[in-house]
CSV table of C-alpha atoms in Angstrom, one decimal:
chain,number,residue,atom,x,y,z
G,296,ARG,CA,-9.1,-3.0,10.8
G,297,LEU,CA,-5.8,-1.9,9.9
G,298,ASP,CA,-4.3,-5.5,10.3
G,299,GLN,CA,-7.1,-6.7,8.2
G,300,ALA,CA,-6.2,-4.0,5.8
G,301,LEU,CA,-2.8,-4.8,5.8
G,302,ALA,CA,-2.9,-8.5,5.3
G,303,ASP,CA,-5.5,-7.8,2.1
G,304,VAL,CA,-3.0,-5.9,0.7
G,305,ALA,CA,-0.3,-8.6,1.2
G,306,GLN,CA,-2.4,-11.7,-0.2
G,307,LEU,CA,-3.1,-9.3,-3.3
G,308,GLU,CA,0.5,-9.0,-4.0
G,309,ALA,CA,1.2,-12.7,-3.0
G,310,GLU,CA,-1.5,-13.4,-5.9
G,311,LEU,CA,0.1,-11.2,-8.2
G,312,ALA,CA,3.2,-13.0,-7.4
G,313,SER,CA,1.8,-16.6,-8.0
G,314,GLU,CA,-0.3,-15.2,-11.5
G,315,ARG,CA,3.4,-14.4,-12.9
G,316,GLN,CA,4.8,-17.3,-11.8
G,317,ARG,CA,1.5,-19.1,-13.3
G,318,HIS,CA,2.2,-17.3,-16.8
G,319,GLU,CA,5.7,-18.4,-17.0
G,320,SER,CA,4.7,-22.1,-15.8
G,321,ASP,CA,1.9,-22.1,-18.4
G,322,ARG,CA,4.3,-20.6,-21.0
G,323,LYS,CA,6.9,-23.6,-20.9
G,324,ALA,CA,4.0,-26.2,-20.7
G,325,LEU,CA,2.4,-25.2,-23.6
G,326,GLN,CA,5.7,-26.3,-25.4
G,327,ARG,CA,5.7,-29.6,-23.7
G,328,GLU,CA,1.6,-29.8,-24.1
G,329,ARG,CA,2.3,-29.3,-27.9
G,330,GLU,CA,4.8,-32.0,-28.5
G,331,ILE,CA,2.6,-34.8,-26.7
G,332,LEU,CA,-0.2,-33.6,-29.3
G,333,ALA,CA,2.2,-34.2,-32.0
G,334,LEU,CA,3.0,-37.8,-30.3
G,335,ALA,CA,-0.7,-38.3,-30.1
G,336,ARG,CA,-1.4,-37.6,-33.7
G,337,ALA,CA,1.5,-39.5,-35.0
G,338,GLU,CA,-0.2,-42.7,-32.6
G,339,VAL,CA,-3.4,-41.7,-34.8
G,340,GLY,CA,-1.4,-41.9,-38.0
G,341,ARG,CA,0.6,-44.7,-37.2
G,342,ALA,CA,-3.2,-46.9,-35.5
G,343,GLU,CA,-5.0,-45.7,-38.7
G,344,ARG,CA,-2.3,-47.3,-41.1
G,345,LEU,CA,-2.5,-50.3,-39.3
G,346,GLN,CA,-5.7,-50.7,-39.5
G,347,GLN,CA,-5.5,-50.0,-43.7
G,348,LYS,CA,-3.1,-52.7,-43.3
G,349,ASN,CA,-5.6,-55.0,-41.2
G,350,LEU,CA,-3.1,-55.0,-38.9
G,351,GLY,CA,-4.8,-52.6,-36.4
G,352,SER,CA,-8.0,-53.2,-34.4
G,353,ASP,CA,-11.0,-50.4,-34.7
G,354,SER,CA,-10.1,-50.0,-30.6
G,355,ALA,CA,-6.7,-49.0,-31.1
G,356,LEU,CA,-7.8,-46.6,-33.4
G,357,ASP,CA,-10.4,-45.2,-31.4
G,358,GLN,CA,-8.3,-45.1,-28.0
G,359,ALA,CA,-5.4,-43.1,-30.1
G,360,ARG,CA,-8.1,-40.9,-31.6
G,361,GLN,CA,-9.4,-40.3,-27.8
G,362,ASN,CA,-6.0,-39.6,-26.8
G,363,ALA,CA,-5.4,-37.1,-29.6
G,364,ALA,CA,-8.5,-35.5,-28.8
G,365,ARG,CA,-8.0,-35.3,-24.8
G,366,GLN,CA,-4.4,-33.7,-25.2
G,367,ALA,CA,-5.8,-31.0,-28.2
G,368,LEU,CA,-8.5,-30.1,-25.6
G,369,VAL,CA,-5.1,-29.5,-22.9
G,370,VAL,CA,-3.9,-27.7,-25.6
G,371,ILE,CA,-6.9,-25.1,-26.0
G,372,SER,CA,-6.9,-25.0,-22.5
G,373,ARG,CA,-3.3,-24.2,-21.9
G,374,GLU,CA,-3.5,-21.6,-24.6
G,375,PHE,CA,-6.8,-19.9,-22.6
G,376,ASP,CA,-4.7,-19.5,-20.0
G,377,LEU,CA,-1.7,-17.9,-21.4
G,378,THR,CA,-4.6,-15.8,-23.3
G,379,ASN,CA,-6.2,-14.6,-20.2
G,380,HIS,CA,-3.0,-13.7,-18.2
G,381,GLU,CA,-3.1,-10.4,-19.3
G,382,THR,CA,-6.9,-9.7,-18.2
G,383,ARG,CA,-6.1,-11.3,-14.8
G,384,LEU,CA,-3.3,-9.4,-14.4
G,385,ASP,CA,-4.8,-6.3,-14.8
G,386,GLN,CA,-7.8,-7.7,-12.3
G,387,LEU,CA,-5.6,-8.5,-9.7
G,388,GLN,CA,-3.7,-5.3,-9.9
G,389,ALA,CA,-7.0,-2.9,-9.5
G,390,ARG,CA,-7.8,-5.1,-6.6
G,391,LEU,CA,-4.5,-4.5,-5.2
G,392,LEU,CA,-5.2,-0.8,-5.9
G,393,GLN,CA,-8.2,-0.9,-4.2
G,394,ALA,CA,-6.6,-2.6,-1.4
G,395,ARG,CA,-4.3,0.1,-0.4
G,396,ALA,CA,-6.7,3.0,-1.0
G,397,GLY,CA,-8.6,1.0,1.7
G,398,LEU,CA,-5.3,0.6,3.9
G,399,GLN,CA,-4.6,4.6,3.4
G,400,GLU,CA,-8.3,5.2,4.7
G,401,THR,CA,-7.8,2.8,7.2
G,402,GLN,CA,-4.6,4.3,8.2
G,403,LEU,CA,-6.3,7.8,8.1
G,404,GLU,CA,-8.7,6.5,10.3
G,405,LEU,CA,-6.4,5.6,12.5
G,406,GLU,CA,-4.6,8.6,12.8
G,407,ARG,CA,-7.9,10.4,13.6
G,408,SER,CA,-8.5,8.3,16.2
G,409,ARG,CA,-6.2,9.5,18.5
G,410,VAL,CA,-7.7,12.0,21.0
G,411,THR,CA,-5.5,14.7,22.6
G,412,ALA,CA,-6.2,17.0,25.0
G,413,PRO,CA,-5.1,20.6,24.9
G,414,PHE,CA,-3.7,20.4,28.0
G,415,ASP,CA,-2.3,17.7,31.1
G,416,GLY,CA,-5.0,17.0,32.7
G,417,VAL,CA,-6.5,14.0,35.0
G,418,VAL,CA,-9.3,11.7,34.0
G,419,SER,CA,-12.4,12.3,36.1
G,420,GLY,CA,-14.8,10.2,33.8
G,421,VAL,CA,-15.0,7.8,30.9
G,422,ALA,CA,-18.0,7.9,28.9
G,423,VAL,CA,-17.0,5.2,26.0
G,424,ALA,CA,-15.5,2.0,26.0
G,425,PRO,CA,-12.0,1.1,23.4
G,426,GLY,CA,-14.0,0.1,20.1
G,427,ASP,CA,-16.9,2.4,20.5
G,428,ARG,CA,-17.5,4.7,17.7
G,429,VAL,CA,-18.0,8.1,18.5
G,430,ARG,CA,-19.5,11.0,16.0
G,431,LYS,CA,-17.8,14.2,16.2
G,432,ALA,CA,-18.8,16.4,19.6
G,433,ASP,CA,-19.8,13.1,21.4
G,434,VAL,CA,-18.1,13.5,24.9
G,435,MET,CA,-15.9,10.4,25.6
G,436,LEU,CA,-14.4,11.5,28.4
G,437,GLU,CA,-14.0,14.3,31.3
G,438,LEU,CA,-11.1,15.9,32.4
G,439,TYR,CA,-9.3,18.3,34.3
G,440,ASP,CA,-6.6,20.8,34.6
G,441,PRO,CA,-5.2,20.3,38.6
G,442,GLN,CA,-3.4,23.5,37.5
G,443,ALA,CA,-6.4,25.2,37.1
G,444,LEU,CA,-8.2,24.4,40.3
G,445,GLU,CA,-9.6,26.8,42.7
G,446,LEU,CA,-10.2,26.2,45.8
G,447,ARG,CA,-13.4,28.1,47.4
G,448,ALA,CA,-13.8,27.8,51.1
G,449,ARG,CA,-15.2,29.4,54.6
G,450,ILE,CA,-12.2,29.9,56.7
G,451,PRO,CA,-13.6,29.4,60.6
G,452,ALA,CA,-13.4,33.1,62.2
G,453,PRO,CA,-10.5,32.2,64.5
G,454,TYR,CA,-8.1,31.4,61.8
G,455,ARG,CA,-9.5,34.6,59.7
G,456,ASP,CA,-7.1,37.3,61.6
G,457,GLU,CA,-3.9,34.8,61.2
G,458,LEU,CA,-4.5,33.7,57.4
G,459,HIS,CA,-5.2,37.6,56.5
G,460,GLU,CA,-2.1,38.9,58.5
G,461,SER,CA,0.2,35.8,56.3
G,462,LEU,CA,-1.4,36.6,53.2
G,463,SER,CA,-0.5,40.5,53.8
G,464,GLN,CA,2.7,39.6,54.2
G,465,GLY,CA,3.2,37.4,51.0
G,466,GLN,CA,4.2,34.3,53.3
G,467,PRO,CA,2.9,31.0,51.5
G,468,VAL,CA,-0.1,29.8,53.4
G,469,LEU,CA,0.0,26.1,53.9
G,470,GLY,CA,-3.1,23.6,54.2
G,471,HIS,CA,-4.2,20.2,54.1
G,472,ALA,CA,-7.4,19.1,52.4
G,473,ARG,CA,-9.3,15.9,52.0
G,474,LEU,CA,-11.6,14.6,49.6
G,475,GLY,CA,-13.6,11.5,49.3
G,476,GLY,CA,-11.0,10.0,51.8
């Protein structure tokens, strides 16, 4: 989820940069589009003058008018794109803020997902798998503190006196144990 949130933020930052570049390109292109429109309108004027002198055909005039009309639509579309630049920019910035908030939330969830025990211990059982969702107070694993282990055992009678004597003299008592092999 963290990788996805990071990718979302990076994608929106790239989209913002692309929108700024697009705006600059549209701004430069609009000037050229207007120049082409002026040429198309001049062509219509020439075709009309030629037709008035009976030197031009109706189809040539129609073609010139179509070219001028198409170019006028291109200019209108480019102007619309330039006009809507701020709106698109605002939308992308809002989405970026939203993605950054999601990223912060995901980072916080990740920090909260790290579980630490209050002591060093040995894991004796695991109740969940990686990726499982847990709630507060759910048992995830069982562990024990080897320093806090206490062994209670019955000592056979022949060894009691020897053990008692060692303990009363403050001597260490060494032993060996086997549990489960």
